[in-house]
């Protein structure tokens, strides 16, 4: 790529880049200058350079690329000394940790920054220095920021970019000013604090004891104080402006924490620590744009499930997602402390949790599904520092729209690429008629949503044009602050988790037929919520225990909200042996332990009234039908075709592969019960399909292999462990 590359400075960074150029064969010859003869000798001895010079001006004479790899404050002097010896076509770049002063130095020397000068900064390194510290792979999978100027030469930019990419780095572009602002906060400030802390402690008379007993915290925090003083001296002066601003922000933060400790303000201290903890744990994922939980598993996981086995024992499946969301919302708005157990730590519910943290609510956890919310009352939310980001969660955005419309501050809500395509006018419109000032984006009324604070809401009477639990809930929540009564009528029944939980928090909500009423001006009182296990997740074990021989399981604490119990109705109609034990109410939600034993199932025509109540459970119900005697017919379920996959087609394909006579229809399926065989089925990344075919192995004649199962973790993280513990012969293979 280059005939000759000249390095000015062969320390950690310069020698690492030289090693990488060598390793990748990107330079015919590499030369360097150093003020130290020893450095040159060493570099020649280890074959890093072809020729060395003590004077930079001699090193650059024949170079196509000059890399400035010395401390940033030396830039002007170095450029001054080399400027008359440069080839006219030379590309100059640097590796300095600040950019403003490097550009200023180039301007001072050349009048204007040469077009083929491309400032760059690799975000990689260590506290070591010198030619022997370098490593060829130092930049592998690290970022390099280049800060070209408006008049920079495109070819020079491209060549510098390609050189770093060849070194394994990801190249990003920023303005000079932005670079210095960002790096002041993320790199320069932490180094300054580490140096300062060590120096402060070292001055104390008891310093020997302090260092002798220094625990891991001190060591971790101050590791970077071992970095090269000259380099950091230069950086602190070179980016004075950015560093002073970052230090001011930090000083305010420390002062806030100090004041809270002095005032014994436990909530404030806990608020700062919990917000910081979650940000620290998740910041890498936020950077990767994946909201608040682990990056979705994109590996191709395969389930391999041996035939036979049975299901036995007491099982608790993960918490219900809709209820997890609402527990955070109402717990935050209540007076007092709400303790939540069984919280589903999925990405969506975590987005809601983060939004309330951003609005000043102290929330401890989640840890093993336990969350402790320090409620702030209906008037206690505070303006978030930035736009609220709710990831992929439509529930968060629609429900929060109602809450935010009634606050004293303005807010903006954003979501990921997929949420940003979903319609938000269906909630914005009725909120506007309550007096909210709310703006969606574009013709289709999608996110981001901007909401103006300080509006007085009035109760409305609203007949919903489309049945939607999210819209209904958003309006009911806005109704908490509205003057008078909010009356909503639904065209068809939808999930009523919000109404039930509001009542659980002591708020009066009445439901008469399809009409729900709420009056503003009351208060929510904290309560404890044991989030019921999700009936959709429990369904796999209901079907599994029904079809397996000698099965007997108790599914603990399952939510049996009447709007969700279609799977129980249908299995019972097929002859399933399901008993509800210990029926009770938790936070307004009906809950039971469900005992399921083996049964001889028979085919039925599924009652269409049960279809909306079991819409997510049909993949597993199709397996039940395959094991039943006779024919099962499902109609009125066209919605199954637009779920995570076309569940009618994908399930029919899989069943046919396994030797079952399954006939897809536009709105359902006709299945003849028979013997499930063996084979390889494809889940198309649909978690419910994957789990359904896994359960099918309980009655298969041979092994079932299921492709594309990584997404199971999104709704049911411990499915494999739980199922295996109960007796399913399941293994996971990384394909
Ligand atoms: P280093 O290992 O200490 O090496 C510095 C090099 O600069 C030495 O070869 C030294 O050579 C030369 N040098 C020092 N003062 C000079 C002067 N006045 N004129 C000419 N050459 C001089 O430092 P490094 O870590 O490689 O840092 C080099 C650059 O990379 C700095 O601008 C730094 O901001 C940047 N950077 C460092 C890191 C990191 O983590 N270390 C990360 C990203 C960017 P002689 O003394 O032998 O002449």
Coordinates of C-alpha atoms in Angstrom, one line a residue, residues 203-555:
X203 CA 0.9 13.0 50.5
X204 CA -0.8 11.9 53.7
X205 CA 1.5 11.1 56.5
X206 CA 0.1 7.6 56.9
X207 CA 0.6 6.8 53.3
X208 CA 2.5 3.6 53.8
X209 CA -0.3 2.1 55.7
X210 CA -2.8 3.3 53.1
X211 CA -0.9 1.7 50.3
X212 CA -0.1 -1.5 52.2
X213 CA -3.7 -2.1 53.0
X214 CA -5.1 -0.8 49.7
X215 CA -7.9 -3.0 48.6
X216 CA -9.0 -4.0 45.1
X217 CA -11.0 -0.9 44.8
X218 CA -8.0 1.4 45.1
X219 CA -6.0 -0.8 42.7
X220 CA -8.8 -0.9 40.1
X221 CA -9.5 2.7 40.3
X222 CA -5.9 3.9 40.1
X223 CA -4.4 1.4 37.6
X224 CA -4.2 4.2 35.0
X225 CA -2.2 6.5 37.3
X226 CA 0.7 4.3 36.3
X227 CA 0.6 5.9 32.8
X228 CA 3.3 8.0 31.3
X229 CA 3.4 11.5 33.0
X230 CA 4.8 13.3 30.0
X231 CA 2.1 12.1 27.7
X232 CA -0.7 13.0 30.2
X233 CA 0.9 16.3 31.1
X234 CA 0.6 17.2 27.4
X235 CA -2.9 15.9 27.1
X236 CA -4.2 17.9 30.1
X237 CA -2.8 21.1 28.6
X238 CA -3.7 20.2 25.0
X239 CA -7.4 19.7 25.9
X240 CA -7.7 22.2 28.8
X241 CA -11.1 23.4 27.7
X242 CA -12.7 20.0 27.5
X243 CA -11.1 18.7 30.6
X244 CA -12.1 21.7 32.7
X245 CA -15.7 21.4 31.6
X246 CA -15.8 17.7 32.3
X247 CA -14.2 18.3 35.7
X248 CA -16.9 20.9 36.5
X249 CA -19.6 18.4 35.7
X250 CA -17.9 15.8 37.8
X251 CA -17.4 18.2 40.8
X252 CA -21.1 18.9 40.8
X253 CA -21.9 15.2 40.8
X254 CA -19.5 14.6 43.7
X255 CA -20.9 17.5 45.6
X256 CA -24.5 16.1 45.2
X257 CA -23.4 12.8 46.5
X258 CA -21.5 14.4 49.4
X259 CA -24.5 16.6 50.3
X260 CA -26.8 13.5 50.3
X261 CA -24.5 11.6 52.6
X262 CA -24.1 14.5 55.0
X263 CA -27.9 15.0 55.0
X264 CA -28.4 11.2 55.5
X265 CA -30.6 11.3 52.4
X266 CA -30.7 7.6 51.9
X267 CA -33.0 7.7 48.8
X268 CA -30.8 10.2 47.1
X269 CA -27.6 8.2 47.7
X270 CA -29.3 4.9 46.6
X271 CA -30.7 6.7 43.6
X272 CA -27.2 7.8 42.5
X273 CA -25.7 4.3 43.2
X274 CA -28.4 2.3 41.5
X275 CA -28.4 4.5 38.4
X276 CA -24.7 4.3 38.2
X277 CA -24.6 0.5 38.7
X278 CA -27.1 -0.2 35.9
X279 CA -25.3 2.2 33.6
X280 CA -22.0 0.6 34.3
X281 CA -23.4 -2.9 33.7
X282 CA -25.1 -2.1 30.6
X283 CA -23.1 0.7 28.9
X284 CA -21.4 -1.6 26.5
X285 CA -24.8 -2.9 25.3
X286 CA -26.2 0.6 25.1
X287 CA -23.2 1.5 22.9
X288 CA -24.0 -1.5 20.7
X289 CA -27.6 -0.1 20.4
X290 CA -29.1 -3.0 22.2
X291 CA -30.9 -1.3 25.0
X292 CA -30.5 -2.5 28.4
X293 CA -30.0 -6.2 28.4
X294 CA -27.6 -8.7 26.9
X295 CA -27.1 -8.7 23.2
X296 CA -29.6 -11.0 21.7
X297 CA -28.0 -14.3 21.1
X298 CA -27.5 -14.5 17.3
X299 CA -25.7 -17.8 17.3
X300 CA -27.5 -20.6 15.7
X301 CA -28.5 -22.8 18.6
X302 CA -30.1 -26.1 17.9
X303 CA -32.2 -28.1 20.3
X304 CA -31.6 -31.9 20.1
X305 CA -34.4 -33.6 22.0
X306 CA -34.3 -37.4 22.4
X307 CA -37.6 -39.2 22.3
X308 CA -39.5 -40.2 25.4
X309 CA -39.1 -39.1 29.0
X310 CA -41.8 -37.5 31.1
X311 CA -42.4 -34.4 33.1
X312 CA -42.5 -34.4 36.9
X313 CA -42.2 -31.9 39.7
X314 CA -43.0 -28.4 40.7
X315 CA -42.0 -25.8 38.2
X316 CA -42.0 -22.0 38.2
X317 CA -41.8 -20.4 34.8
X318 CA -40.8 -16.8 34.2
X319 CA -42.9 -13.8 35.1
X320 CA -45.6 -12.2 33.0
X321 CA -44.3 -9.4 30.8
X322 CA -47.4 -7.2 30.8
X323 CA -47.5 -7.3 34.6
X324 CA -43.8 -6.7 35.0
X325 CA -44.1 -3.5 33.0
X326 CA -47.1 -2.3 35.0
X327 CA -45.5 -3.1 38.4
X328 CA -42.7 -0.7 37.6
X329 CA -45.0 2.0 36.5
X330 CA -47.5 1.9 39.3
X331 CA -44.8 1.2 41.9
X332 CA -43.0 4.3 40.8
X333 CA -46.1 6.4 41.0
X334 CA -47.3 5.0 44.3
X335 CA -46.5 6.4 47.8
X336 CA -44.2 4.1 49.7
X337 CA -42.0 1.2 48.8
X338 CA -43.2 -1.5 46.4
X339 CA -41.4 -4.8 46.4
X340 CA -41.7 -6.9 43.2
X341 CA -40.8 -10.5 42.9
X342 CA -40.9 -12.7 39.8
X343 CA -40.1 -9.7 37.6
X344 CA -39.3 -10.7 34.1
X345 CA -35.8 -9.4 33.4
X346 CA -36.4 -9.1 29.6
X347 CA -35.3 -6.3 27.5
X348 CA -38.7 -4.6 27.2
X349 CA -39.6 -4.5 30.9
X350 CA -36.0 -3.3 31.6
X351 CA -36.6 -0.4 29.3
X352 CA -39.6 0.7 31.4
X353 CA -37.5 0.3 34.5
X354 CA -34.8 2.5 33.0
X355 CA -37.3 5.2 32.0
X356 CA -38.5 5.6 35.5
X357 CA -34.9 5.7 36.9
X358 CA -34.3 8.4 34.4
X359 CA -37.2 10.3 35.9
X360 CA -35.6 10.2 39.4
X361 CA -37.3 7.1 40.8
X362 CA -35.0 5.0 43.0
X363 CA -35.3 1.4 41.9
X364 CA -33.1 -1.3 43.4
X365 CA -32.5 -4.5 41.4
X366 CA -33.5 -6.4 39.5
X367 CA -31.7 -9.3 41.1
X368 CA -33.1 -12.7 40.6
X369 CA -36.4 -11.2 39.7
X370 CA -36.6 -9.0 42.8
X371 CA -37.1 -5.2 42.4
X372 CA -37.6 -2.6 45.2
X373 CA -39.2 0.6 44.0
X374 CA -39.1 3.7 46.1
X375 CA -42.3 5.3 44.9
X376 CA -42.4 9.1 44.4
X377 CA -46.2 9.6 44.3
X378 CA -48.3 10.9 41.5
X379 CA -46.6 14.4 41.7
X380 CA -43.0 13.2 42.2
X381 CA -41.5 12.3 38.8
X382 CA -38.7 14.6 37.7
X383 CA -37.6 15.7 34.2
X384 CA -35.3 13.1 32.7
X385 CA -31.9 14.4 31.6
X386 CA -32.3 13.2 28.0
X387 CA -34.9 11.6 25.8
X388 CA -36.4 8.4 27.2
X389 CA -35.2 5.5 25.1
X390 CA -37.6 2.5 25.3
X391 CA -35.9 0.1 22.9
X392 CA -38.3 -2.2 21.2
X393 CA -41.1 -1.9 23.7
X394 CA -44.4 -0.7 22.4
X395 CA -46.0 -1.3 25.8
X396 CA -43.5 1.2 27.4
X397 CA -44.1 3.8 24.8
X398 CA -47.9 3.7 24.7
X399 CA -48.4 3.5 28.4
X400 CA -45.8 6.1 29.2
X401 CA -47.5 8.5 26.7
X402 CA -50.4 8.6 29.1
X403 CA -48.3 9.2 32.1
X404 CA -46.0 11.8 30.5
X405 CA -48.9 13.8 29.1
X406 CA -49.8 14.8 32.7
X407 CA -46.3 15.8 34.0
X408 CA -44.9 19.2 34.7
X409 CA -42.0 18.8 32.3
X410 CA -41.5 18.2 28.6
X411 CA -40.3 14.8 27.4
X412 CA -39.2 13.1 24.2
X413 CA -39.5 9.3 23.8
X414 CA -37.5 7.3 21.3
X415 CA -37.2 3.7 20.4
X416 CA -35.2 1.3 18.2
X417 CA -35.5 1.0 14.4
X418 CA -38.4 -1.4 14.6
X419 CA -40.5 0.5 17.2
X420 CA -39.8 3.6 15.2
X421 CA -42.0 2.2 12.5
X422 CA -45.0 1.5 14.7
X423 CA -48.1 3.7 14.8
X424 CA -48.4 6.0 17.9
X425 CA -51.3 8.2 16.8
X426 CA -53.9 5.7 18.1
X427 CA -52.8 6.7 21.6
X428 CA -51.8 10.3 20.8
X429 CA -55.1 11.3 19.4
X430 CA -57.4 10.5 22.4
X431 CA -54.7 11.9 24.7
X432 CA -55.0 15.2 22.7
X433 CA -58.7 15.2 23.3
X434 CA -57.9 15.0 27.0
X435 CA -55.8 18.2 26.6
X436 CA -52.4 16.7 26.1
X437 CA -49.9 18.4 23.8
X438 CA -48.3 15.5 22.1
X439 CA -46.5 15.2 18.7
X440 CA -45.6 12.1 16.8
X441 CA -43.3 12.0 13.8
X442 CA -43.9 11.9 10.1
X443 CA -47.1 11.1 8.1
X444 CA -47.6 7.8 9.8
X445 CA -47.4 9.2 13.3
X446 CA -44.5 7.1 14.5
X447 CA -41.9 7.7 17.3
X448 CA -40.1 9.8 18.4
X449 CA -42.9 11.3 20.4
X450 CA -42.6 14.8 22.0
X451 CA -44.9 15.6 24.9
X452 CA -45.3 19.1 26.4
X453 CA -45.5 19.4 30.2
X454 CA -47.8 21.6 32.3
X455 CA -51.1 20.8 30.6
X456 CA -54.3 20.4 32.5
X457 CA -55.9 17.1 31.4
X458 CA -59.7 16.6 31.5
X459 CA -61.5 13.3 31.6
X460 CA -63.1 12.1 28.3
X461 CA -65.6 9.6 27.2
X462 CA -64.0 7.6 24.5
X463 CA -65.2 4.6 22.4
X464 CA -62.0 2.9 21.2
X465 CA -62.2 2.2 17.4
X466 CA -59.8 -0.7 17.7
X467 CA -59.5 -3.1 20.7
X468 CA -56.1 -2.5 22.3
X469 CA -55.0 -3.1 25.8
X470 CA -52.1 -0.7 25.4
X471 CA -54.3 2.3 24.3
X472 CA -56.8 1.6 27.0
X473 CA -54.0 1.4 29.6
X474 CA -52.4 4.7 28.4
X475 CA -55.7 6.5 28.7
X476 CA -56.5 5.1 32.1
X477 CA -53.1 6.1 33.4
X478 CA -53.6 9.7 32.0
X479 CA -56.9 9.6 33.8
X480 CA -55.1 9.4 37.1
X481 CA -54.2 13.1 36.7
X482 CA -57.3 14.2 34.7
X483 CA -60.0 16.4 36.1
X484 CA -63.2 14.5 36.3
X485 CA -63.9 11.0 35.0
X486 CA -62.3 9.2 32.1
X487 CA -64.7 6.6 30.5
X488 CA -63.5 4.1 28.0
X489 CA -65.5 1.6 26.0
X490 CA -63.8 -1.3 24.2
X491 CA -65.1 -2.8 21.0
X492 CA -63.9 -6.3 22.2
X493 CA -62.4 -7.5 25.5
X494 CA -58.7 -6.9 25.9
X495 CA -56.2 -7.8 28.6
X496 CA -57.2 -6.0 31.8
X497 CA -53.9 -6.1 33.7
X498 CA -53.9 -2.3 34.2
X499 CA -57.3 -2.1 35.7
X500 CA -56.5 -5.0 38.1
X501 CA -53.2 -3.6 39.2
X502 CA -54.6 -0.1 39.7
X503 CA -57.1 -1.7 42.1
X504 CA -54.2 -3.6 43.7
X505 CA -52.6 -0.2 44.4
X506 CA -55.8 0.9 46.1
X507 CA -57.2 3.0 43.1
X508 CA -60.8 2.9 42.3
X509 CA -61.4 1.7 38.7
X510 CA -64.8 0.3 37.8
X511 CA -65.6 -2.1 34.9
X512 CA -69.2 -2.6 33.8
X513 CA -69.5 -4.7 30.7
X514 CA -67.2 -3.1 28.1
X515 CA -67.0 0.2 29.9
X516 CA -64.2 1.2 32.2
X517 CA -64.2 4.3 34.4
X518 CA -61.5 6.1 36.4
X519 CA -61.6 9.4 38.2
X520 CA -58.5 11.6 38.6
X521 CA -57.2 13.1 41.9
X522 CA -56.7 9.9 44.0
X523 CA -53.5 8.3 45.1
X524 CA -51.7 5.0 44.6
X525 CA -50.5 3.2 47.7
X526 CA -47.5 1.0 47.5
X527 CA -48.0 -2.8 47.7
X528 CA -46.0 -5.9 47.1
X529 CA -46.4 -7.7 43.8
X530 CA -45.4 -11.3 43.2
X531 CA -45.6 -11.2 39.4
X532 CA -47.6 -14.3 38.3
X533 CA -45.8 -16.7 36.1
X534 CA -46.6 -16.2 32.4
X535 CA -49.4 -18.6 31.3
X536 CA -47.9 -18.5 27.8
X537 CA -44.7 -20.0 29.1
X538 CA -46.5 -22.4 31.4
X539 CA -48.5 -23.6 28.3
X540 CA -45.5 -25.7 27.1
X541 CA -45.5 -27.7 30.3
X542 CA -49.3 -28.0 30.3
X543 CA -49.2 -29.6 26.9
X544 CA -46.1 -31.6 27.7
X545 CA -47.5 -33.1 30.9
X546 CA -50.8 -33.9 29.1
X547 CA -49.1 -35.8 26.3
X548 CA -46.3 -37.5 28.2
X549 CA -46.9 -40.8 29.9
X550 CA -46.8 -40.8 33.7
X551 CA -46.5 -37.1 33.9
X552 CA -47.5 -35.0 37.0
X553 CA -46.4 -31.4 37.3
X554 CA -47.5 -28.5 39.4
X555 CA -47.0 -25.2 37.7

